[in-house]
Coordinates of C-alpha atoms in Angstrom, one line a residue:
Chain M
Q1 CA 18.1 -4.6 -2.6
Q2 CA 14.4 -2.7 -2.8
Q3 CA 15.7 0.7 -5.2
V4 CA 15.6 0.8 -9.2
K5 CA 18.3 3.2 -10.4
Q6 CA 17.1 6.1 -13.1
S7 CA 19.3 8.1 -15.3
P8 CA 19.3 10.8 -16.0
Q9 CA 17.4 12.7 -14.1
S10 CA 16.3 15.0 -17.3
L11 CA 17.0 14.9 -20.5
I12 CA 15.9 17.1 -23.8
V13 CA 16.3 16.2 -27.6
Q14 CA 15.8 17.7 -31.1
K15 CA 11.6 16.4 -32.5
G16 CA 13.3 13.5 -34.4
G17 CA 15.7 12.5 -31.9
I18 CA 15.4 9.1 -29.9
P19 CA 15.7 10.0 -26.7
I20 CA 17.1 7.6 -24.4
I21 CA 16.3 6.3 -20.3
N22 CA 18.4 4.2 -18.7
C23 CA 16.9 1.8 -15.0
A24 CA 19.6 -0.7 -13.1
Y25 CA 18.1 -3.2 -10.1
E26 CA 19.0 -5.2 -7.6
N27 CA 16.5 -7.6 -6.4
T28 CA 16.5 -10.7 -9.0
A29 CA 12.4 -11.1 -7.2
F30 CA 11.3 -7.9 -9.9
D31 CA 9.3 -10.6 -12.5
Y32 CA 7.8 -7.1 -14.1
F33 CA 9.3 -3.3 -15.6
P34 CA 6.2 -1.2 -16.1
W35 CA 7.4 2.0 -17.8
Y36 CA 4.7 5.0 -16.7
Q37 CA 4.3 8.5 -18.6
Q38 CA 3.2 11.0 -16.0
F39 CA 2.2 14.6 -17.5
P40 CA 1.7 18.1 -14.6
G41 CA -0.7 17.4 -12.6
K42 CA -1.8 13.6 -14.2
G43 CA -1.8 10.1 -12.4
P44 CA 1.2 7.5 -14.0
A45 CA -0.3 6.0 -17.1
L46 CA 1.4 2.4 -17.5
L47 CA 3.3 3.1 -21.0
I48 CA 4.9 0.3 -21.8
A49 CA 6.7 -3.2 -19.8
I50 CA 8.7 -6.0 -20.0
R51 CA 9.3 -9.3 -18.2
P52 CA 12.4 -10.3 -17.9
D53 CA 12.0 -13.7 -19.9
V54 CA 11.8 -11.2 -23.3
S55 CA 14.9 -9.2 -24.3
E56 CA 13.1 -6.6 -26.1
K57 CA 8.9 -5.2 -26.8
K58 CA 7.8 -2.7 -28.7
E59 CA 4.8 -0.5 -29.2
G60 CA 5.0 1.7 -31.7
R61 CA 7.0 4.0 -31.2
F62 CA 8.2 3.0 -28.1
T63 CA 10.4 -0.2 -27.5
I64 CA 12.0 -1.6 -24.1
S65 CA 15.6 -3.3 -23.9
F66 CA 16.3 -5.0 -21.2
N67 CA 19.7 -7.2 -20.2
K68 CA 18.2 -9.4 -17.4
S69 CA 22.2 -11.0 -16.8
A70 CA 22.5 -7.0 -16.1
K71 CA 19.3 -6.1 -14.1
Q72 CA 19.8 -2.7 -17.0
F73 CA 16.4 -2.5 -18.1
S74 CA 15.7 0.7 -20.7
L75 CA 13.2 2.6 -22.5
H76 CA 13.2 4.0 -26.2
I77 CA 11.6 7.0 -28.1
M78 CA 12.0 6.9 -31.6
D79 CA 10.6 10.1 -33.2
S80 CA 10.1 12.0 -30.0
Q81 CA 7.2 14.9 -30.5
P82 CA 7.0 17.8 -28.4
G83 CA 4.1 16.1 -27.2
D84 CA 6.5 13.5 -25.3
S85 CA 7.8 16.1 -23.2
A86 CA 6.7 14.7 -20.1
T87 CA 7.9 13.0 -16.7
Y88 CA 9.1 8.9 -17.3
F89 CA 9.0 6.3 -14.3
C90 CA 10.8 2.7 -14.3
A91 CA 9.8 0.6 -12.1
A92 CA 10.0 -2.8 -10.9
N93 CA 7.3 -5.5 -10.2
H94 CA 7.9 -7.1 -6.1
K95 CA 5.4 -9.7 -5.5
T96 CA 3.7 -9.0 -1.4
Q97 CA 3.2 -12.0 0.6
G98 CA 0.0 -10.5 0.5
G99 CA -0.4 -11.6 -3.1
S100 CA -0.5 -8.6 -4.1
E101 CA 2.1 -6.3 -6.2
K102 CA 3.6 -3.2 -4.8
L103 CA 6.0 -1.9 -7.7
V104 CA 9.1 0.0 -7.0
F105 CA 9.4 3.8 -8.2
G106 CA 12.5 4.9 -9.8
K107 CA 13.1 9.2 -9.6
G108 CA 11.5 10.6 -12.0
T109 CA 13.4 11.5 -15.5
K110 CA 11.9 15.0 -17.2
L111 CA 12.0 14.5 -20.5
T112 CA 11.5 17.6 -23.2
V113 CA 11.1 17.5 -26.7
N114 CA 12.3 20.9 -29.3
P115 CA 10.2 21.5 -31.6
Chain P
E1 CA -12.4 3.3 -21.4
P2 CA -12.5 2.3 -17.9
E3 CA -10.5 4.4 -15.2
V4 CA -9.2 4.8 -11.6
T5 CA -11.0 8.5 -11.3
Q6 CA -10.6 10.6 -7.2
T7 CA -12.4 13.6 -4.4
P8 CA -11.5 16.1 -4.1
S9 CA -8.4 16.4 -7.0
H10 CA -7.3 19.5 -3.5
Q11 CA -7.7 19.5 0.3
V12 CA -6.4 21.4 2.2
T13 CA -6.3 21.1 6.1
Q14 CA -4.8 21.7 9.9
M15 CA -2.2 20.7 10.6
G16 CA -3.2 18.4 13.3
Q17 CA -6.8 17.1 11.8
E18 CA -8.1 13.7 9.9
V19 CA -8.9 14.0 6.6
I20 CA -9.8 10.9 3.7
L21 CA -8.7 10.5 0.6
R22 CA -11.1 8.6 -1.9
C23 CA -10.9 6.4 -5.1
V24 CA -13.1 4.4 -7.3
P25 CA -11.1 1.6 -9.0
I26 CA -11.9 -0.3 -12.0
S27 CA -14.8 -2.1 -11.6
N28 CA -14.0 -5.4 -11.7
H29 CA -10.7 -5.0 -10.1
L30 CA -8.9 -6.7 -6.7
Y31 CA -6.2 -4.8 -6.1
F32 CA -6.5 -1.5 -4.7
Y33 CA -3.1 0.5 -4.1
W34 CA -2.2 4.1 -2.3
Y35 CA 1.1 6.0 -3.8
R36 CA 2.0 9.3 -2.8
Q37 CA 4.7 11.7 -4.3
I38 CA 6.6 14.8 -2.4
L39 CA 6.7 17.1 -5.1
G40 CA 9.2 16.7 -7.5
Q41 CA 9.9 13.3 -6.2
K42 CA 10.0 9.8 -6.9
V43 CA 6.4 7.6 -6.7
E44 CA 6.5 5.8 -3.0
F45 CA 4.4 2.7 -2.5
L46 CA 2.0 3.6 0.5
V47 CA -0.3 -0.1 0.9
S48 CA -1.8 -2.7 -1.1
F49 CA -5.2 -3.9 -0.2
Y50 CA -7.4 -7.4 -1.5
N51 CA -9.8 -9.1 0.4
N52 CA -10.7 -6.5 2.6
E53 CA -7.4 -6.6 4.4
I54 CA -4.2 -5.3 3.7
S55 CA -2.3 -7.3 1.6
E56 CA 1.3 -5.2 3.0
K57 CA 2.6 -1.5 3.7
S58 CA 5.9 0.5 3.7
E59 CA 7.7 2.0 7.0
I60 CA 5.1 4.5 5.8
F61 CA 2.3 3.2 7.1
D62 CA 2.0 4.1 10.5
D63 CA -0.3 4.7 13.1
Q64 CA -1.3 7.4 11.6
F65 CA -3.1 6.0 8.1
S66 CA -5.9 3.0 7.5
V67 CA -7.4 2.9 4.5
E68 CA -11.1 1.3 4.7
R69 CA -13.5 -0.3 1.9
P70 CA -16.8 1.4 3.4
D71 CA -18.6 -0.4 0.5
G72 CA -19.4 -2.1 -3.5
S73 CA -17.2 0.8 -5.0
N74 CA -14.9 3.0 -2.5
F75 CA -11.3 2.4 -1.7
T76 CA -10.3 5.6 0.9
L77 CA -7.1 6.4 2.4
K78 CA -7.2 8.5 5.8
I79 CA -4.6 10.1 7.4
R80 CA -5.8 10.2 11.8
S81 CA -3.7 13.7 12.7
T82 CA -2.3 15.4 9.5
K83 CA 1.4 16.9 9.3
L84 CA 3.1 18.5 7.3
E85 CA 5.2 16.0 5.7
D86 CA 2.3 14.3 4.4
S87 CA 1.3 17.5 1.9
A88 CA 1.9 15.4 -0.7
M89 CA -0.4 14.1 -4.0
Y90 CA -1.7 10.8 -3.2
F91 CA -2.1 7.9 -6.0
C92 CA -4.3 5.4 -6.0
A93 CA -4.1 2.3 -7.8
S94 CA -6.5 -0.4 -8.8
S95 CA -4.9 -4.1 -10.2
R96 CA -7.2 -6.4 -11.5
D97 CA -5.9 -9.4 -10.2
G98 CA -2.0 -10.8 -8.5
V99 CA -1.2 -12.1 -12.3
S100 CA -1.5 -9.1 -14.9
Y101 CA 0.7 -6.8 -12.9
E102 CA -0.5 -4.3 -14.5
Q103 CA -1.5 -1.0 -12.0
Y104 CA -3.4 1.3 -13.1
F105 CA -3.2 4.6 -12.1
G106 CA -6.1 7.5 -10.8
P107 CA -5.5 11.8 -11.8
G108 CA -4.1 11.6 -7.8
T109 CA -5.5 14.1 -4.9
R110 CA -3.4 17.2 -4.1
L111 CA -3.0 17.0 0.4
T112 CA -1.1 20.3 1.2
V113 CA -1.1 20.0 4.5
T114 CA -0.5 23.9 6.6

């Protein structure tokens, strides 16, 4: 099943809050799980990524939690700021027969951080 | 910091016309991709390209689409006869190799078919 299910669709938090975005997948062949941040009119920018042999990865205020047995992973944003307001996409990497990677994206979460 | 660039930023074309979207991937990258994003929807994989040939393509990438690396720096997506439903943002991405997994996206070309 080549799908990644992402929730919630939108999220509003106050400055300093900790928004959490969840993703779930079915295909156990996925081998890498990146998160992308997208501002209006811009391309997705790689934010943080995790491999399935790791349960947690932290980079600055961004943390990925990964539950391999449940096939779920989530993004936490600590001390969120208005500048974090963007659309966040989870994705899963699938190695193709040709040897390259193919990213399967979730539907995105529009995050608004109010001042 | 190296980045993927795309031209034009916005392309308006009439239905049935051919368009070519251009991308310059990061210079030491070997794998190239096209994705599209219909307004308000998720990013969808179109095609991957390595060693001057298509590695994989999605069901969206039908005979109307083609990709080419005409020289050592450019990577193009051609839509032969555009349809209204081709209106979308088209993103080019590149990755260094088949191990790093990190794909870097360009700013996109907004294609509007009228």
